[in-house]
Amino acid sequence: MTADFLLSRYPYVLIAVLFAIGLYGMTVKRNLMKKIIGMTIFQTSIYLFFIQGATKQGATIPVLDPELGPSAELYINPLPQVIVLTAIVVGVAITGVALSLILVLYRRYGTLDEVELLRRMRESA
Amino acid sequence: MSQIPALIPTSLLLASLLSLLIGLKSRRGAHWTALLGAIAAFAFSLMGVKAMIDGDGEAIRYAAGNWIPPIGIEFVLDSLSAYMTAIITFIGVIVLIYAPRSLALETPGRERMVYPSMTLVLAGLVGMCLTGDVFNLYVFLEIAALAAYALLAIGDRGAPVATLRYLLFGAIGGGFYLLGVAYLYYATGTVNMADLSMRLPELMESQAVIVAAVLMVVGLGIKMALFPFHFWLPDVYTNAPSVSSALIAPVMTKVSAYAIIRLFLDVFPPGFFTANLPLAQTIGWFSAAGIIFGSVLAIAQHDYRRMLAYSSVGQLGYIGLGIGLANPIGMIGGLLHIVNHALMKGLLFMIGGAVRLRFGVTKIPDFVGVGRAMPWTMVAFTVGVLAMVGIPPTAGFFSKWYLLLGSAEAGAWVWFAVIIASSLLSAIYFFRVVEMVYRDPESDSAVEDREPLPRGEAPASMFWPITIMAVSIMAVGIFNVLIVSALLERVAAPLGG
Amino acid sequence: MDLLLTNRALFAILVSAFAAVAVALTGERNRNLRESWTVLAALAKFGIVASMVPGVLAGQRYDVNLLQISPGIELALRVDPAGILFAMSASFLWILTSFYAFGYMRGGKEKKQTRFFAWLAVCLSATIGICFSANLLTFVLFYEILSVATYPLVIHAGSEKAYRIGRQYLVYAITAGIALVGGIALVHNAAGSLDFVAGGFLEAEMGTGLLWAIFACFFIGFGVKAGVMPIHSWLPNAMIAPTPVSALLHAVAVVKAGVFGFVRLVGYTFGPDLMGVLGAAAVLAAFAGATILLASFIALTKDDLKARLAYSTVGHLSYIVLGVALLAPQAMLGAAFHMVTHAAMKITLFFCAGAIYIHTGKKKVSQLDGIGRQMPLTMAAFGVGAIGLVGIPTIGGFISKWYLAAGTIDAGAYIFLGVLLVSGILNAAYLVPIVTRAFFRTSPDHTRFDEASALMVVPIALTMTLSILLGLFPDAIFNFFSLAEAIVETVTGTTFGGAT
């Protein structure tokens, strides 16, 4: 029963696991780099979720093909793809800013460990 | 006229780009470009407000790229978005006028990157207010957030760490919102707000819609620093340059609150947030807790900016209470508090920057004697404090007044008591500063050994924006009925049911 | 011209606000010019207020509607008998206080005089605003301005103690203000209107619980300013302010604003009938009666002259509250008239205390032996004020106390008659010894005749004269008695048939 349930929805299970790993990494890990990796995993799980809903077995790219005709069944819904593409761009930008921030921090304090970093910050203040 | 919804964000985006390019050559050019863009956006926003008043609230819709919605993205200017964009662009213009001198002191050599970021923040925020598409709202949300991270991170020593923490929680908030959009899309097949509002009434019981609503509100709640998601905020505001705080504290969190209000009023069916799913009440209770929590912690702070940050946590609660009350008069109070708090917090952060520029102090005990050294600035400061406490006829009184009326009408006696108690708490932490400011430095034992502060106001480019803000606080208070009857009553009308 | 005449109520408020700006802009550079702004504004304000008295007595009401400050609620002014009675006493005494304050501040070489006179003018604006408010929201607006504008005067000394007291004052005042705002929100929710109506506009049908909640909010809101125990303790402490402030604000304007609030509450919001039915009047009377006695006993124990006067003020304010709470027309008449007579008498006493302090540096009762020889005029005035407060005939205090006592009998509340008699004796016990000490004991410090400056002595003489005239010819001075009668007539419908 449980196995059936998991098998029939395995993409969602996978996404949920990724989501949890990402959140865990962002909130619990002490290393700032790992936090950013967690953030990327977290975001990716959301993209996957969005895309997963738009999968269609046996459908093709959403460009009208005279041979196939206008039946919507044969084409993939383009909107989720577009949305996720945009979201990925946003996500990359966020990651870029995050990386540049930890670069500054590393140059200034020579560590990426959050606790150590805060200690050095206090000392230098 | 029909172009206004697009012109407001476009003029800011364009100014941001030009300011970046011109900034390569000339710092002053970058500033002027940004300022002109903001002024243009403000002028368009005012035209939008006027169009709303003349047109009796008839929304102006603009289909981006001529793609007809729901396929394309549309920009919608209605009473609520006209109100919001006018506030955002007004604060933008004021802070941009104020910015150069303060930046020259606090972030020397990096100003040329600040102006494009400031206009980009503004563009993102007005975009959030104008878009008629829940996914596009996410994009603008992140545009504003990204530019804000840049502005905040250039501050004091602790700024990058604080900003990184903000970024991580912001990413979680954004992620939750996006996940909510995904659920909503798969439940309804659209991301257009107008379309959603037509399709959702049939789906009131749908699990997916309920999950979507919860995820979106939690995501926006993190972004708006709704208690208990506020923890990123104090560090960020404390370490940021005064200009960044003065721009971001007044408008940024408010726009996320706006997004919740928009979902509540226009996207989800009437009663969905109150009857099917007690989201509004939940927001209200968290806000009430936040008001008390923020005010109490503000009392404990020694750093002026940190005190303002905790005060923001509390003040945001008023907007949340307006949502939670879910009746027209309470919502009017919450909405009115958006402009009130924008003006008050902007003013107080700008004054903090002016004092820092003149005397280099940010700790409250060091403010002794500032009243004598900068008399007119401190008059403005007193106006801001009176508004924060809610003394009539300043603007701050009237939002509390409407919220009290709303609480009485809803029979929400605990919230009624919270509003009353919070006035007293804010009086305690703000009048402490007033007392410091007006203490006589000569007879004060605490600062006897300090050199007397040289007399003189901040430079004109900082002094006049401060004055304008202070005057606006009084004007909004006295003429609040004009705003309420021209815009807000119409916005809150759906709650009248 | 017509515009000027119809909007007189507004100008009465604004004139001192303009004066405050003028004073602040003139500053220390030209003291005489600065002082003349104050005098001009005081005279103009009194003139404007006085010009409306005949009209009000003839039944006219001067309305000014400015603009809406909340949907359906206007920032509105209305001059009625109650308002103009209070406005007359406050604005008249401001003239005298101004001159007195020039003498006091210069004699004492006080610092920050510009700030002092500017805020004093703002306080007067707010006070007159309170008098003429036509609805509760306008009322609370001026009430809060008054609270805040008094703060700089309380901390005037700039000492650590003054700041501490200033903080206490603010906590009390802000609590009172916000409680009041809460109460008004409840009224708006219950009645949908906030306009004062003679005889009240709340109805018993609105629910006992809600009405009691409203009453509780208002009790805190007004009780703090009116010094009703147990929420009075800011008032004696606030005596740290310069004496002109204690005299005008903490014996007349600010504290009477609280008392006036009770008048508006009982007479114009709840209405006497509802107060009686609800039982709130009895509660108010009980608090007031207890305050009268307790404050008198505490006054006995105070050696500091201003502190003794402060507790005397606390007690006498509750006379007025009691008179209002008894709901009997005669008691209300006595209460209204006591607003004026107490103002005249108590300001005399404070003026004397200030003159003594500035001239000799003495603050304590025990130091005043024989001072009557040095400052006979001052101490004579003090004696008049003292026996007036006790309630001896020929002085104003007698008339108001007489009607108060008659009112207790009308209301059948004999216990309060007892309270009045006991407190009369206590008044004598804490005030008269000061006078006898001054004249009948001797001290090597005070042998030669040496009065304070004329700027102080003349106002003292004038307030003393006013106290006596109010006792001899209650209606001759600015028709105060007729105004008091008009208040009672409009609120209760009882007619007295002309002035005595």
PDB file of C-alpha atoms in Angstrom, chain B residues 6 10 26 57 63 73-74 88 138 147 245 259 265 289 295-297 312 335 371 374 392 396 464 482 492:
ATOM      1  CA  ALA B   6       3.197  50.798 -17.417  1.00  0.00           C
ATOM      2  CA  THR B  10       9.162  51.728 -16.750  1.00  0.00           C
ATOM      3  CA  SER B  26      29.775  60.850 -13.404  1.00  0.00           C
ATOM      4  CA  GLY B  57     -12.150  54.077  -9.038  1.00  0.00           C
ATOM      5  CA  ALA B  63      -1.640  44.611 -21.364  1.00  0.00           C
ATOM      6  CA  ILE B  73       0.815  39.962 -18.197  1.00  0.00           C
ATOM      7  CA  GLU B  74      -1.308  42.942 -17.369  1.00  0.00           C
ATOM      8  CA  ILE B  88       6.439  54.526  -2.732  1.00  0.00           C
ATOM      9  CA  TYR B 138       6.937  37.227  -7.389  1.00  0.00           C
ATOM     10  CA  ALA B 147      18.351  45.517  -5.159  1.00  0.00           C
ATOM     11  CA  SER B 245      17.139  52.266   5.882  1.00  0.00           C
ATOM     12  CA  ALA B 259       0.386  41.875  -1.503  1.00  0.00           C
ATOM     13  CA  LEU B 265      -9.475  41.563  -1.108  1.00  0.00           C
ATOM     14  CA  ALA B 289       1.716  39.758  19.500  1.00  0.00           C
ATOM     15  CA  SER B 295       7.409  47.742  21.452  1.00  0.00           C
ATOM     16  CA  VAL B 296       8.801  46.021  24.520  1.00  0.00           C
ATOM     17  CA  LEU B 297      12.082  45.196  22.795  1.00  0.00           C
ATOM     18  CA  SER B 312       8.940  48.812  12.860  1.00  0.00           C
ATOM     19  CA  LEU B 335      -4.163  50.973   4.926  1.00  0.00           C
ATOM     20  CA  GLY B 371      18.141  69.592  20.404  1.00  0.00           C
ATOM     21  CA  MET B 374      19.962  71.180  15.424  1.00  0.00           C
ATOM     22  CA  PRO B 392      -3.537  64.094  17.323  1.00  0.00           C
ATOM     23  CA  GLY B 396      -0.299  58.414  13.500  1.00  0.00           C
ATOM     24  CA  TRP B 464      14.498  70.082   3.395  1.00  0.00           C
ATOM     25  CA  LEU B 482      -9.492  63.224   1.832  1.00  0.00           C
ATOM     26  CA  ALA B 492     -12.086  48.451   1.748  1.00  0.00           C
TER      27      ALA B 492
END
